[in-house]
Amino acid sequence: MDAAAAPINVAVDLVVLTLRQGRLSVLLVQREDEPYAGTWALPGGFVQLEEDLLAAAHRVLQSEASLGREHTYLEQLRTFGDAGRDPRGRVISVAFMALGADLPDPVFGPGAADARFWNLTDIDPAALAFDHAEILGTAVERARAKLEYTTLATSFLPPEFTISQLRGVYESVWGTSLDPGNFHRKATRSPGFVVDLGTQTDGTGGRPARLFAAGEGTVLNPPLLRGGD
Amino acid sequence: MDAAAAPINVAVDLVVLTLRQGRLSVLLVQREDEPYAGTWALPGGFVQLEEDLLAAAHRVLQSEASLGREHTYLEQLRTFGDAGRDPRGRVISVAFMALGADLPDPVFGPGAADARFWNLTDIDPAALAFDHAEILGTAVERARAKLEYTTLATSFLPPEFTISQLRGVYESVWGTSLDPGNFHRKATRSPGFVVDLGTQTDGTGGRPARLFAAGEGTVLNPPLLRGGD
DNA sequence: CCAATAGTGTCTATGAGACATTATGGG
DNA sequence: CCCATAATGTCTCATAGACACTATTGG
């Protein structure tokens, strides 16, 4: 804790994930300025001197994605700080992951030429600015892992949802398909995962589904496993 | 990624965990200088301008705990950066967790009045400097969780160890007791966890135990669960 | 032989997954 | 009636955990 302090710049970068048409998507911003002008990057910004890291992340989320604190999950991933990661000088970036239900395309602010959600599969990682491909990969990996043992999947859904929609989250994020019957049982029996609202959807060519809301629990015990074999 | 850059100082803080006499212990340094002179803190130091974060963590590990890169597991935890966490000004700290086999008491360097390993149970969290109690808590939680689904436990042991010693790691870190027979089966049957060396200890009042080394695997599948109910 | 620890076998309950079956809506 | 989707039931297999048992050393 004692040595010469160095003038290092601190930024936050956000991996905003959502599902669009059942596909995992991430918000990217096309940079207007150098370095990496014209290329796509994660939304981010420098941390202000008196600003908590989480507050900085929320500020960027608001300004670059028009997303408020409600209905958006936000957690710190980790910090990327290799000496050569930014050509402008020493910049370390505290990366955050945000999850939300089918988010709108953002109204982009200054510094951005364009901003929109990309299907994960349409992104060429090598084309992203800075080390953002690595940050994005870390976020996706974290999201996939957390679906197994937390109730995080509900963050991808609106306040009221069906078990099919919840299953769709798992299938989209994991890229697998799951047995509807078995999934239904596990989801409804995991304590604290979902709450039966008693209401129903109107059937769209099938039996109407019950509506659920996210439960109070955060941990899934027992976990919902991918076939990790 | 575009706003006024602020002069924020970046530090690394280390949570160095080891087992001493079968108890989970952490390295603390008694601060010599203000702020918090005389109180115990996690070892740490400022990041140099041209230095990767991981390199800074390794440097602190070497200088404050005399620990080289060999036989020491090191991973980033997360970054603690609330605006008011350091009375000297804005300092954000990238926290790392280090694990090692029964580590020696360190020769402490400048800035420290004393340095030694503390049993976790002997620490009064409220007495630690800065927000180090929160950092320590995060590390312990992470270590406990990672024992479940990774092969990390072997990091607490010397290159050759018995299954009993491995079980002791779990029991010490989790604070539980495990069935020796069942643990033995699970540990030896988890692919990539341990490698049978074919050699034996000399029995110390009991049947001699086979010696094992850490396997190549990093993930434990299926996981070794705490009774999380 | 006894004590102590290492390692294996056996039984049972639980849960995952495959798959069948019933329930409930719309054309 | 048929189709589609929701929800539940049933069967089988694998595994966790309790616990008994065998193996191998030293005293």
Short mmCIF file of C-alpha atoms (C1' of nucleotides) in Angstrom, two decimals:
data_model
loop_
_atom_site.label_atom_id
_atom_site.label_comp_id
_atom_site.label_asym_id
_atom_site.label_seq_id
_atom_site.Cartn_x
_atom_site.Cartn_y
_atom_site.Cartn_z
CA MET A 1 0.00 0.00 0.00
CA ASP A 2 3.04 2.27 -0.06
CA ALA A 3 4.94 3.21 -3.18
CA ALA A 4 4.78 5.97 -5.72
CA ALA A 5 1.27 6.39 -7.09
CA ALA A 6 1.01 6.29 -10.85
CA PRO A 7 -1.37 8.31 -13.03
CA ILE A 8 -3.57 5.51 -14.30
CA ASN A 9 -6.93 6.18 -15.88
CA VAL A 10 -9.88 4.13 -14.73
CA ALA A 11 -12.81 3.29 -16.97
CA VAL A 12 -15.86 1.07 -16.75
CA ASP A 13 -16.98 -1.05 -19.68
CA LEU A 14 -20.36 -2.70 -19.87
CA VAL A 15 -21.48 -5.96 -21.39
CA VAL A 16 -25.22 -5.45 -21.74
CA LEU A 17 -26.87 -8.76 -22.56
CA THR A 18 -30.45 -9.36 -23.58
CA LEU A 19 -32.47 -11.78 -25.66
CA ARG A 20 -33.87 -10.65 -28.98
CA GLN A 21 -35.97 -13.10 -30.93
CA GLY A 22 -34.66 -15.81 -28.71
CA ARG A 23 -31.03 -15.06 -29.43
CA LEU A 24 -28.44 -13.84 -26.97
CA SER A 25 -27.49 -10.31 -27.92
CA VAL A 26 -25.07 -7.69 -26.71
CA LEU A 27 -25.06 -3.92 -26.97
CA LEU A 28 -22.21 -2.51 -29.03
CA VAL A 29 -21.33 1.09 -29.82
CA GLN A 30 -19.58 2.19 -32.97
CA ARG A 31 -16.75 4.49 -32.03
CA GLU A 32 -16.61 7.92 -33.60
CA ASP A 33 -13.18 8.97 -32.39
CA GLU A 34 -9.69 7.57 -32.41
CA PRO A 35 -8.45 5.15 -31.37
CA TYR A 36 -10.45 2.48 -33.13
CA ALA A 37 -12.68 5.04 -34.88
CA GLY A 38 -15.40 3.26 -36.82
CA THR A 39 -15.04 -0.06 -35.05
CA TRP A 40 -17.53 -1.52 -32.61
CA ALA A 41 -16.85 -1.54 -28.91
CA LEU A 42 -18.54 -2.14 -25.59
CA PRO A 43 -20.18 0.94 -24.10
CA GLY A 44 -18.03 2.50 -21.43
CA GLY A 45 -16.73 5.65 -19.89
CA PHE A 46 -14.19 7.03 -17.49
CA VAL A 47 -14.87 6.94 -13.79
CA GLN A 48 -15.29 10.36 -12.20
CA LEU A 49 -13.12 11.30 -9.27
CA GLU A 50 -15.88 11.20 -6.66
CA GLU A 51 -17.92 8.42 -8.22
CA ASP A 52 -18.31 4.85 -6.95
CA LEU A 53 -17.56 2.20 -9.55
CA LEU A 54 -21.10 0.86 -9.48
CA ALA A 55 -22.45 4.38 -9.89
CA ALA A 56 -20.23 4.89 -12.91
CA ALA A 57 -21.57 1.70 -14.43
CA HIS A 58 -25.14 2.84 -13.84
CA ARG A 59 -24.36 6.21 -15.36
CA VAL A 60 -22.97 4.63 -18.51
CA LEU A 61 -25.94 2.29 -18.67
CA GLN A 62 -28.25 5.27 -18.52
CA SER A 63 -26.37 7.49 -20.94
CA GLU A 64 -25.38 4.91 -23.52
CA ALA A 65 -28.29 2.50 -23.32
CA SER A 66 -31.06 4.62 -21.78
CA LEU A 67 -31.44 1.99 -19.10
CA GLY A 68 -32.40 2.93 -15.58
CA ARG A 69 -31.77 1.03 -12.41
CA GLU A 70 -35.11 -0.77 -12.54
CA HIS A 71 -35.34 -4.18 -14.06
CA THR A 72 -31.68 -4.32 -14.93
CA TYR A 73 -29.30 -6.67 -13.21
CA LEU A 74 -25.76 -5.32 -12.88
CA GLU A 75 -22.71 -7.02 -11.48
CA GLN A 76 -18.98 -6.49 -11.65
CA LEU A 77 -17.08 -8.99 -13.78
CA ARG A 78 -13.45 -8.25 -13.25
CA THR A 79 -10.86 -5.68 -14.14
CA PHE A 80 -8.83 -5.70 -17.31
CA GLY A 81 -5.65 -3.79 -16.88
CA ASP A 82 -2.79 -4.99 -19.03
CA ALA A 83 -0.34 -2.18 -19.64
CA GLY A 84 -0.73 -2.15 -23.40
CA ARG A 85 -4.48 -2.52 -23.76
CA ASP A 86 -5.20 1.09 -24.72
CA PRO A 87 -3.01 2.99 -27.21
CA ARG A 88 -3.83 6.31 -25.55
CA GLY A 89 -1.92 5.36 -22.42
CA ARG A 90 -2.54 3.44 -19.28
CA VAL A 91 -6.24 2.75 -18.91
CA ILE A 92 -7.60 -0.01 -16.74
CA SER A 93 -11.18 -1.02 -17.22
CA VAL A 94 -13.51 -2.38 -14.59
CA ALA A 95 -15.92 -4.55 -16.56
CA PHE A 96 -19.56 -4.99 -15.61
CA MET A 97 -22.24 -7.31 -16.90
CA ALA A 98 -25.81 -6.04 -17.23
CA LEU A 99 -28.82 -8.20 -18.01
CA GLY A 100 -32.26 -7.05 -19.03
CA ALA A 101 -35.50 -8.15 -20.60
CA ASP A 102 -35.77 -7.56 -24.33
CA LEU A 103 -34.17 -4.15 -24.26
CA PRO A 104 -34.91 -1.40 -26.77
CA ASP A 105 -32.30 -0.23 -29.23
CA PRO A 106 -30.60 2.66 -27.52
CA VAL A 107 -30.51 6.32 -28.41
CA PHE A 108 -26.78 6.76 -28.65
CA GLY A 109 -24.97 9.75 -27.28
CA PRO A 110 -21.82 11.72 -28.12
CA GLY A 111 -18.74 9.75 -29.07
CA ALA A 112 -20.80 7.10 -30.80
CA ALA A 113 -21.55 6.90 -34.48
CA ASP A 114 -24.07 4.12 -33.97
CA ALA A 115 -25.29 1.80 -31.25
CA ARG A 116 -27.34 -1.35 -31.42
CA PHE A 117 -27.75 -4.85 -30.15
CA TRP A 118 -25.90 -7.57 -32.02
CA ASN A 119 -26.67 -11.23 -32.04
CA LEU A 120 -23.72 -12.88 -30.40
CA THR A 121 -23.27 -15.20 -33.34
CA ASP A 122 -23.00 -12.30 -35.78
CA ILE A 123 -20.02 -10.75 -34.04
CA ASP A 124 -16.49 -11.24 -35.25
CA PRO A 125 -14.54 -11.07 -32.01
CA ALA A 126 -11.36 -10.03 -33.77
CA ALA A 127 -13.08 -6.92 -35.07
CA LEU A 128 -13.91 -5.47 -31.66
CA ALA A 129 -11.95 -2.53 -30.27
CA PHE A 130 -9.36 -2.83 -27.49
CA ASP A 131 -9.54 -6.13 -25.56
CA HIS A 132 -13.31 -6.08 -25.69
CA ALA A 133 -13.54 -9.53 -27.23
CA GLU A 134 -11.96 -10.93 -24.09
CA ILE A 135 -14.30 -8.93 -21.87
CA LEU A 136 -17.29 -10.09 -23.86
CA GLY A 137 -16.15 -13.68 -23.64
CA THR A 138 -15.75 -13.41 -19.90
CA ALA A 139 -19.26 -12.02 -19.55
CA VAL A 140 -20.91 -14.70 -21.65
CA GLU A 141 -19.07 -17.40 -19.79
CA ARG A 142 -20.14 -15.90 -16.47
CA ALA A 143 -23.76 -15.60 -17.56
CA ARG A 144 -23.81 -19.20 -18.75
CA ALA A 145 -22.31 -20.45 -15.52
CA LYS A 146 -24.58 -18.37 -13.31
CA LEU A 147 -27.73 -19.73 -14.91
CA GLU A 148 -26.81 -23.07 -13.42
CA TYR A 149 -26.73 -22.14 -9.79
CA THR A 150 -28.54 -18.81 -9.48
CA THR A 151 -31.97 -17.47 -10.38
CA LEU A 152 -30.39 -15.00 -12.78
CA ALA A 153 -32.36 -16.26 -15.78
CA THR A 154 -35.38 -14.25 -14.69
CA SER A 155 -33.37 -11.07 -15.30
CA PHE A 156 -33.76 -11.75 -19.01
CA LEU A 157 -37.54 -11.76 -18.74
CA PRO A 158 -40.31 -9.22 -18.10
CA PRO A 159 -41.96 -9.18 -14.66
CA GLU A 160 -44.51 -11.79 -15.73
CA PHE A 161 -43.47 -14.78 -17.76
CA THR A 162 -44.28 -18.40 -18.51
CA ILE A 163 -42.15 -21.42 -17.78
CA SER A 164 -41.67 -21.84 -21.52
CA GLN A 165 -40.17 -18.39 -21.74
CA LEU A 166 -37.89 -19.19 -18.82
CA ARG A 167 -36.84 -22.37 -20.55
CA GLY A 168 -36.22 -20.30 -23.66
CA VAL A 169 -33.72 -18.21 -21.70
CA TYR A 170 -31.74 -21.30 -20.79
CA GLU A 171 -31.90 -22.67 -24.29
CA SER A 172 -30.81 -19.39 -25.85
CA VAL A 173 -27.98 -18.65 -23.46
CA TRP A 174 -26.67 -22.20 -23.34
CA GLY A 175 -27.35 -22.97 -26.97
CA THR A 176 -28.97 -26.27 -26.06
CA SER A 177 -32.48 -27.61 -26.02
CA LEU A 178 -34.10 -28.87 -22.85
CA ASP A 179 -36.93 -31.26 -22.15
CA PRO A 180 -40.04 -29.11 -21.52
CA GLY A 181 -41.56 -31.44 -18.98
CA ASN A 182 -38.49 -31.97 -16.88
CA PHE A 183 -37.64 -28.30 -16.98
CA HIS A 184 -41.11 -27.34 -15.86
CA ARG A 185 -40.87 -29.57 -12.84
CA LYS A 186 -37.44 -28.38 -11.83
CA ALA A 187 -38.22 -24.70 -12.25
CA THR A 188 -41.47 -24.79 -10.33
CA ARG A 189 -40.06 -26.92 -7.54
CA SER A 190 -36.85 -24.95 -6.94
CA PRO A 191 -37.65 -22.96 -3.82
CA GLY A 192 -37.55 -19.23 -4.42
CA PHE A 193 -37.07 -19.44 -8.17
CA VAL A 194 -40.54 -18.56 -9.48
CA VAL A 195 -43.84 -17.54 -7.95
CA ASP A 196 -47.13 -18.71 -9.46
CA LEU A 197 -49.27 -15.65 -10.11
CA GLY A 198 -52.43 -17.67 -10.67
CA THR A 199 -53.15 -15.94 -13.96
CA GLN A 200 -52.86 -17.36 -17.45
CA THR A 201 -51.88 -16.32 -20.90
CA ASP A 202 -54.46 -16.61 -23.62
CA GLY A 203 -53.60 -19.68 -25.56
CA THR A 204 -51.89 -19.13 -28.88
CA GLY A 205 -52.75 -22.39 -30.49
CA GLY A 206 -52.20 -24.48 -27.42
CA ARG A 207 -53.09 -24.80 -23.80
CA PRO A 208 -52.71 -21.48 -21.99
CA ALA A 209 -49.72 -21.22 -19.71
CA ARG A 210 -49.68 -20.04 -16.15
CA LEU A 211 -47.87 -16.81 -15.47
CA PHE A 212 -45.03 -16.58 -13.00
CA ALA A 213 -42.88 -13.87 -11.44
CA ALA A 214 -39.32 -14.04 -10.20
CA GLY A 215 -39.08 -15.40 -6.66
CA GLU A 216 -37.12 -14.04 -3.75
CA GLY A 217 -34.31 -16.56 -3.94
CA THR A 218 -30.99 -15.88 -5.60
CA VAL A 219 -29.37 -19.30 -5.31
CA LEU A 220 -30.64 -22.39 -7.08
CA ASN A 221 -30.36 -25.43 -4.89
CA PRO A 222 -30.09 -27.98 -6.32
CA PRO A 223 -28.58 -26.37 -9.41
CA LEU A 224 -29.94 -26.69 -12.91
CA LEU A 225 -27.17 -28.43 -14.74
CA ARG A 226 -26.06 -28.28 -18.29
CA GLY A 227 -24.97 -31.68 -19.40
CA GLY A 228 -21.40 -30.92 -18.49
CA ASP A 229 -20.06 -34.28 -19.56
CA MET B 1 -14.95 5.62 -23.24
CA ASP B 2 -14.87 9.37 -23.72
CA ALA B 3 -14.98 11.91 -20.90
CA ALA B 4 -12.45 13.69 -18.77
CA ALA B 5 -9.99 11.27 -17.25
CA ALA B 6 -9.62 11.55 -13.49
CA PRO B 7 -6.45 11.06 -11.44
CA ILE B 8 -7.34 7.86 -9.65
CA ASN B 9 -4.70 5.75 -7.95
CA VAL B 10 -4.72 2.05 -8.59
CA ALA B 11 -3.53 -0.48 -6.04
CA VAL B 12 -3.55 -4.25 -5.72
CA ASP B 13 -4.40 -5.95 -2.45
CA LEU B 14 -3.73 -9.61 -1.79
CA VAL B 15 -5.60 -12.15 0.24
CA VAL B 16 -2.97 -14.84 0.78
CA LEU B 17 -4.62 -17.95 2.19
CA THR B 18 -2.94 -21.03 3.53
CA LEU B 19 -3.56 -23.76 6.05
CA ARG B 20 -1.60 -23.80 9.29
CA GLN B 21 -2.19 -26.61 11.71
CA GLY B 22 -5.33 -27.41 9.81
CA ARG B 23 -6.78 -23.94 10.13
CA LEU B 24 -7.49 -21.50 7.36
CA SER B 25 -5.12 -18.57 7.74
CA VAL B 26 -4.51 -15.29 6.00
CA LEU B 27 -1.45 -13.10 5.72
CA LEU B 28 -1.82 -9.69 7.35
CA VAL B 29 0.63 -6.83 7.56
CA GLN B 30 0.74 -4.34 10.39
CA ARG B 31 0.87 -0.87 8.94
CA GLU B 32 3.68 1.41 9.97
CA ASP B 33 2.42 4.62 8.37
CA GLU B 34 -0.76 6.64 8.35
CA PRO B 35 -3.52 6.15 7.58
CA TYR B 36 -4.37 3.23 9.84
CA ALA B 37 -0.86 3.14 11.37
CA GLY B 38 -0.58 0.21 13.74
CA THR B 39 -3.60 -1.65 12.45
CA TRP B 40 -3.51 -4.84 10.42
CA ALA B 41 -4.19 -4.83 6.71
CA LEU B 42 -3.93 -7.01 3.64
CA PRO B 43 -0.60 -6.78 1.85
CA GLY B 44 -0.81 -4.53 -1.15
CA GLY B 45 0.88 -1.88 -3.21
CA PHE B 46 0.33 0.62 -5.96
CA VAL B 47 0.40 -0.50 -9.56
CA GLN B 48 3.28 0.88 -11.58
CA LEU B 49 2.58 2.77 -14.75
CA GLU B 50 3.91 0.10 -17.11
CA GLU B 51 2.97 -2.91 -15.05
CA ASP B 52 0.23 -5.45 -15.76
CA LEU B 53 -2.17 -6.00 -12.86
CA LEU B 54 -1.17 -9.63 -12.51
CA ALA B 55 2.49 -8.64 -12.50
CA ALA B 56 1.81 -6.13 -9.76
CA ALA B 57 0.12 -8.83 -7.70
CA HIS B 58 3.09 -11.14 -8.21
CA ARG B 59 5.49 -8.37 -7.22
CA VAL B 60 3.61 -7.72 -3.98
CA LEU B 61 3.48 -11.43 -3.30
CA GLN B 62 7.22 -11.60 -3.70
CA SER B 63 8.10 -8.46 -1.76
CA GLU B 64 5.63 -8.77 1.09
CA ALA B 65 5.36 -12.52 1.43
CA SER B 66 8.56 -13.76 -0.19
CA LEU B 67 6.49 -15.97 -2.44
CA GLY B 68 7.56 -16.69 -5.98
CA ARG B 69 5.43 -17.73 -8.89
CA GLU B 70 5.93 -21.44 -8.25
CA HIS B 71 3.43 -23.36 -6.26
CA THR B 72 1.23 -20.37 -5.65
CA TYR B 73 -2.20 -20.03 -7.18
CA LEU B 74 -3.19 -16.44 -7.94
CA GLU B 75 -6.47 -15.14 -9.32
CA GLN B 76 -8.20 -11.82 -9.47
CA LEU B 77 -11.19 -11.43 -7.17
CA ARG B 78 -12.76 -8.13 -8.07
CA THR B 79 -12.13 -4.45 -7.72
CA PHE B 80 -13.09 -2.38 -4.72
CA GLY B 81 -13.47 1.24 -5.66
CA ASP B 82 -15.94 3.17 -3.57
CA ALA B 83 -15.05 6.83 -3.54
CA GLY B 84 -14.51 7.06 0.20
CA ARG B 85 -12.60 3.86 0.88
CA ASP B 86 -9.19 5.49 1.37
CA PRO B 87 -8.75 8.70 3.41
CA ARG B 88 -5.70 9.70 1.34
CA GLY B 89 -7.81 10.28 -1.75
CA ARG B 90 -9.26 8.21 -4.52
CA VAL B 91 -7.67 4.79 -4.54
CA ILE B 92 -9.26 1.80 -6.17
CA SER B 93 -7.95 -1.60 -5.31
CA VAL B 94 -7.87 -4.63 -7.55
CA ALA B 95 -8.08 -7.54 -5.13
CA PHE B 96 -6.37 -10.87 -5.74
CA MET B 97 -6.58 -14.17 -3.96
CA ALA B 98 -3.45 -16.29 -3.54
CA LEU B 99 -3.37 -19.84 -2.26
CA GLY B 100 -0.36 -21.83 -1.18
CA ALA B 101 0.77 -24.85 0.77
CA ASP B 102 1.68 -24.20 4.38
CA LEU B 103 3.51 -20.98 3.73
CA PRO B 104 6.36 -19.66 5.86
CA ASP B 105 5.97 -16.54 7.95
CA PRO B 106 7.16 -13.75 5.71
CA VAL B 107 10.12 -11.45 6.09
CA PHE B 108 8.32 -8.16 5.97
CA GLY B 109 9.56 -5.18 4.05
CA PRO B 110 9.38 -1.40 4.40
CA GLY B 111 6.07 0.11 5.40
CA ALA B 112 5.25 -2.82 7.63
CA ALA B 113 5.80 -3.03 11.36
CA ASP B 114 4.98 -6.71 11.41
CA ALA B 115 3.62 -9.41 9.16
CA ARG B 116 2.30 -12.84 9.90
CA PHE B 117 -0.40 -15.37 9.17
CA TRP B 118 -3.54 -15.16 11.27
CA ASN B 119 -6.04 -17.87 11.87
CA LEU B 120 -9.22 -16.65 10.29
CA THR B 121 -11.15 -17.21 13.48
CA ASP B 122 -8.79 -14.99 15.47
CA ILE B 123 -9.40 -11.94 13.30
CA ASP B 124 -11.78 -9.19 14.32
CA PRO B 125 -13.00 -7.96 10.95
CA ALA B 126 -13.90 -4.55 12.31
CA ALA B 127 -10.29 -3.98 13.29
CA LEU B 128 -8.88 -4.31 9.78
CA ALA B 129 -7.76 -1.25 7.83
CA PHE B 130 -9.72 0.28 4.94
CA ASP B 131 -12.43 -2.02 3.54
CA HIS B 132 -10.15 -5.02 3.92
CA ALA B 133 -12.71 -6.95 5.95
CA GLU B 134 -15.00 -6.93 2.93
CA ILE B 135 -12.17 -7.98 0.62
CA LEU B 136 -11.20 -10.78 2.97
CA GLY B 137 -14.79 -11.93 3.17
CA THR B 138 -15.08 -11.99 -0.59
CA ALA B 139 -11.94 -14.08 -0.89
CA VAL B 140 -12.98 -16.65 1.69
CA GLU B 141 -16.39 -16.96 0.09
CA ARG B 142 -14.78 -17.44 -3.32
CA ALA B 143 -12.35 -20.04 -2.03
CA ARG B 144 -15.14 -21.97 -0.34
CA ALA B 145 -17.26 -21.92 -3.45
CA LYS B 146 -14.42 -22.88 -5.77
CA LEU B 147 -13.55 -25.97 -3.79
CA GLU B 148 -16.91 -27.35 -4.87
CA TYR B 149 -16.46 -27.26 -8.58
CA THR B 150 -12.73 -26.88 -9.22
CA THR B 151 -9.58 -28.76 -8.29
CA LEU B 152 -8.33 -25.74 -6.36
CA ALA B 153 -7.99 -27.63 -3.09
CA THR B 154 -4.68 -29.08 -4.23
CA SER B 155 -3.23 -25.56 -4.20
CA PHE B 156 -3.28 -25.72 -0.42
CA LEU B 157 -1.11 -28.84 -0.42
CA PRO B 158 2.51 -29.72 -1.20
CA PRO B 159 3.28 -31.52 -4.50
CA GLU B 160 2.71 -34.91 -2.88
CA PHE B 161 -0.18 -35.48 -0.54
CA THR B 162 -2.57 -38.11 0.77
CA ILE B 163 -6.31 -38.22 0.32
CA SER B 164 -6.67 -37.54 4.02
CA GLN B 165 -4.74 -34.33 3.65
CA LEU B 166 -6.92 -33.35 0.73
CA ARG B 167 -9.99 -34.06 2.80
CA GLY B 168 -8.46 -31.94 5.54
CA VAL B 169 -8.35 -29.00 3.13
CA TYR B 170 -12.07 -29.29 2.52
CA GLU B 171 -12.83 -29.71 6.18
CA SER B 172 -10.69 -26.74 7.19
CA VAL B 173 -11.93 -24.37 4.53
CA TRP B 174 -15.57 -25.35 4.80
CA GLY B 175 -15.53 -25.86 8.54
CA THR B 176 -17.33 -29.15 8.21
CA SER B 177 -16.38 -32.77 8.61
CA LEU B 178 -16.67 -35.22 5.77
CA ASP B 179 -17.01 -38.98 5.60
CA PRO B 180 -13.50 -40.35 4.92
CA GLY B 181 -14.69 -43.27 2.84
CA ASN B 182 -17.04 -41.39 0.62
CA PHE B 183 -14.55 -38.57 0.15
CA HIS B 184 -11.84 -41.00 -0.84
CA ARG B 185 -14.01 -42.50 -3.54
CA LYS B 186 -15.12 -39.18 -4.93
CA ALA B 187 -11.66 -37.67 -4.98
CA THR B 188 -9.97 -40.62 -6.63
CA ARG B 189 -12.76 -41.07 -9.20
CA SER B 190 -13.05 -37.42 -10.29
CA PRO B 191 -11.17 -37.40 -13.59
CA GLY B 192 -8.19 -35.08 -13.52
CA PHE B 193 -8.36 -34.30 -9.81
CA VAL B 194 -5.55 -36.43 -8.40
CA VAL B 195 -2.90 -38.74 -9.81
CA ASP B 196 -1.83 -41.84 -7.92
CA LEU B 197 1.94 -41.76 -7.57
CA GLY B 198 2.19 -45.38 -6.50
CA THR B 199 4.24 -44.53 -3.45
CA GLN B 200 3.17 -44.61 0.15
CA THR B 201 3.73 -42.75 3.38
CA ASP B 202 5.16 -44.65 6.29
CA GLY B 203 2.27 -45.42 8.54
CA THR B 204 2.05 -43.29 11.64
CA GLY B 205 0.00 -45.55 13.78
CA GLY B 206 -2.23 -46.71 10.97
CA ARG B 207 -2.24 -48.15 7.51
CA PRO B 208 0.13 -46.19 5.24
CA ALA B 209 -1.57 -43.94 2.74
CA ARG B 210 -0.94 -43.74 -0.96
CA LEU B 211 0.58 -40.52 -2.21
CA PHE B 212 -1.08 -38.44 -4.89
CA ALA B 213 -0.24 -35.38 -6.94
CA ALA B 214 -2.54 -32.75 -8.40
CA GLY B 215 -4.06 -33.82 -11.72
CA GLU B 216 -4.30 -31.88 -14.94
CA GLY B 217 -7.97 -31.01 -14.60
CA THR B 218 -9.22 -27.70 -13.28
CA VAL B 219 -12.95 -28.37 -13.21
CA LEU B 220 -14.57 -30.94 -10.94
CA ASN B 221 -17.34 -32.75 -12.73
CA PRO B 222 -19.48 -33.76 -10.96
CA PRO B 223 -18.86 -31.19 -8.25
CA LEU B 224 -18.06 -32.01 -4.66
CA LEU B 225 -20.96 -30.52 -2.82
CA ARG B 226 -21.22 -29.03 0.59
CA GLY B 227 -24.50 -29.94 2.14
CA GLY B 228 -26.01 -26.73 0.88
CA ASP B 229 -29.45 -27.41 2.33
"C1'" DC C 1 -3.97 -58.68 19.81
"C1'" DC C 2 -5.23 -53.81 19.80
"C1'" DA C 3 -5.40 -49.22 18.08
"C1'" DA C 4 -5.45 -46.35 14.30
"C1'" DT C 5 -5.85 -44.95 9.80
"C1'" DA C 6 -6.59 -46.32 4.68
"C1'" DG C 7 -9.46 -47.94 1.46
"C1'" DT C 8 -13.67 -50.71 -0.38
"C1'" DG C 9 -18.39 -52.60 -0.43
"C1'" DT C 10 -23.30 -52.21 0.22
"C1'" DC C 11 -27.71 -50.28 0.86
"C1'" DT C 12 -31.03 -46.51 0.38
"C1'" DA C 13 -32.94 -42.25 -0.86
"C1'" DT C 14 -32.96 -38.68 -4.15
"C1'" DG C 15 -32.80 -36.51 -8.40
"C1'" DA C 16 -31.94 -36.24 -13.55
"C1'" DG C 17 -33.44 -37.53 -17.87
"C1'" DA C 18 -36.25 -40.21 -21.28
"C1'" DC C 19 -40.66 -40.59 -22.43
"C1'" DA C 20 -45.70 -41.42 -21.90
"C1'" DT C 21 -49.91 -39.40 -20.50
"C1'" DT C 22 -53.36 -36.09 -19.39
"C1'" DA C 23 -55.15 -31.14 -19.59
"C1'" DT C 24 -56.83 -27.18 -22.03
"C1'" DG C 25 -57.05 -23.92 -25.26
"C1'" DG C 26 -57.84 -22.55 -30.72
"C1'" DG C 27 -59.04 -23.66 -35.60
"C1'" DC D 1 -62.08 -33.61 -34.12
"C1'" DC D 2 -57.39 -32.29 -34.65
"C1'" DC D 3 -53.45 -29.75 -33.40
"C1'" DA D 4 -50.46 -27.45 -30.38
"C1'" DT D 5 -48.67 -26.38 -26.14
"C1'" DA D 6 -48.88 -26.95 -20.88
"C1'" DA D 7 -48.39 -29.69 -17.11
"C1'" DT D 8 -47.95 -34.09 -14.71
"C1'" DG D 9 -46.81 -39.01 -14.16
"C1'" DT D 10 -43.76 -43.04 -14.58
"C1'" DC D 11 -39.67 -45.56 -15.20
"C1'" DT D 12 -34.67 -46.17 -15.10
"C1'" DC D 13 -30.13 -45.05 -14.07
"C1'" DA D 14 -26.57 -42.61 -11.61
"C1'" DT D 15 -24.92 -40.67 -7.55
"C1'" DA D 16 -24.63 -38.92 -2.58
"C1'" DG D 17 -24.50 -40.28 1.93
"C1'" DA D 18 -24.79 -43.54 5.88
"C1'" DC D 19 -22.40 -47.09 7.50
"C1'" DA D 20 -20.33 -51.73 7.65
"C1'" DC D 21 -16.41 -54.05 6.42
"C1'" DT D 22 -11.62 -55.26 5.04
"C1'" DA D 23 -6.54 -53.97 4.68
"C1'" DT D 24 -2.19 -52.62 6.56
"C1'" DT D 25 0.79 -50.58 9.49
"C1'" DG D 26 2.86 -49.71 14.60
"C1'" DG D 27 2.86 -50.72 19.49
#
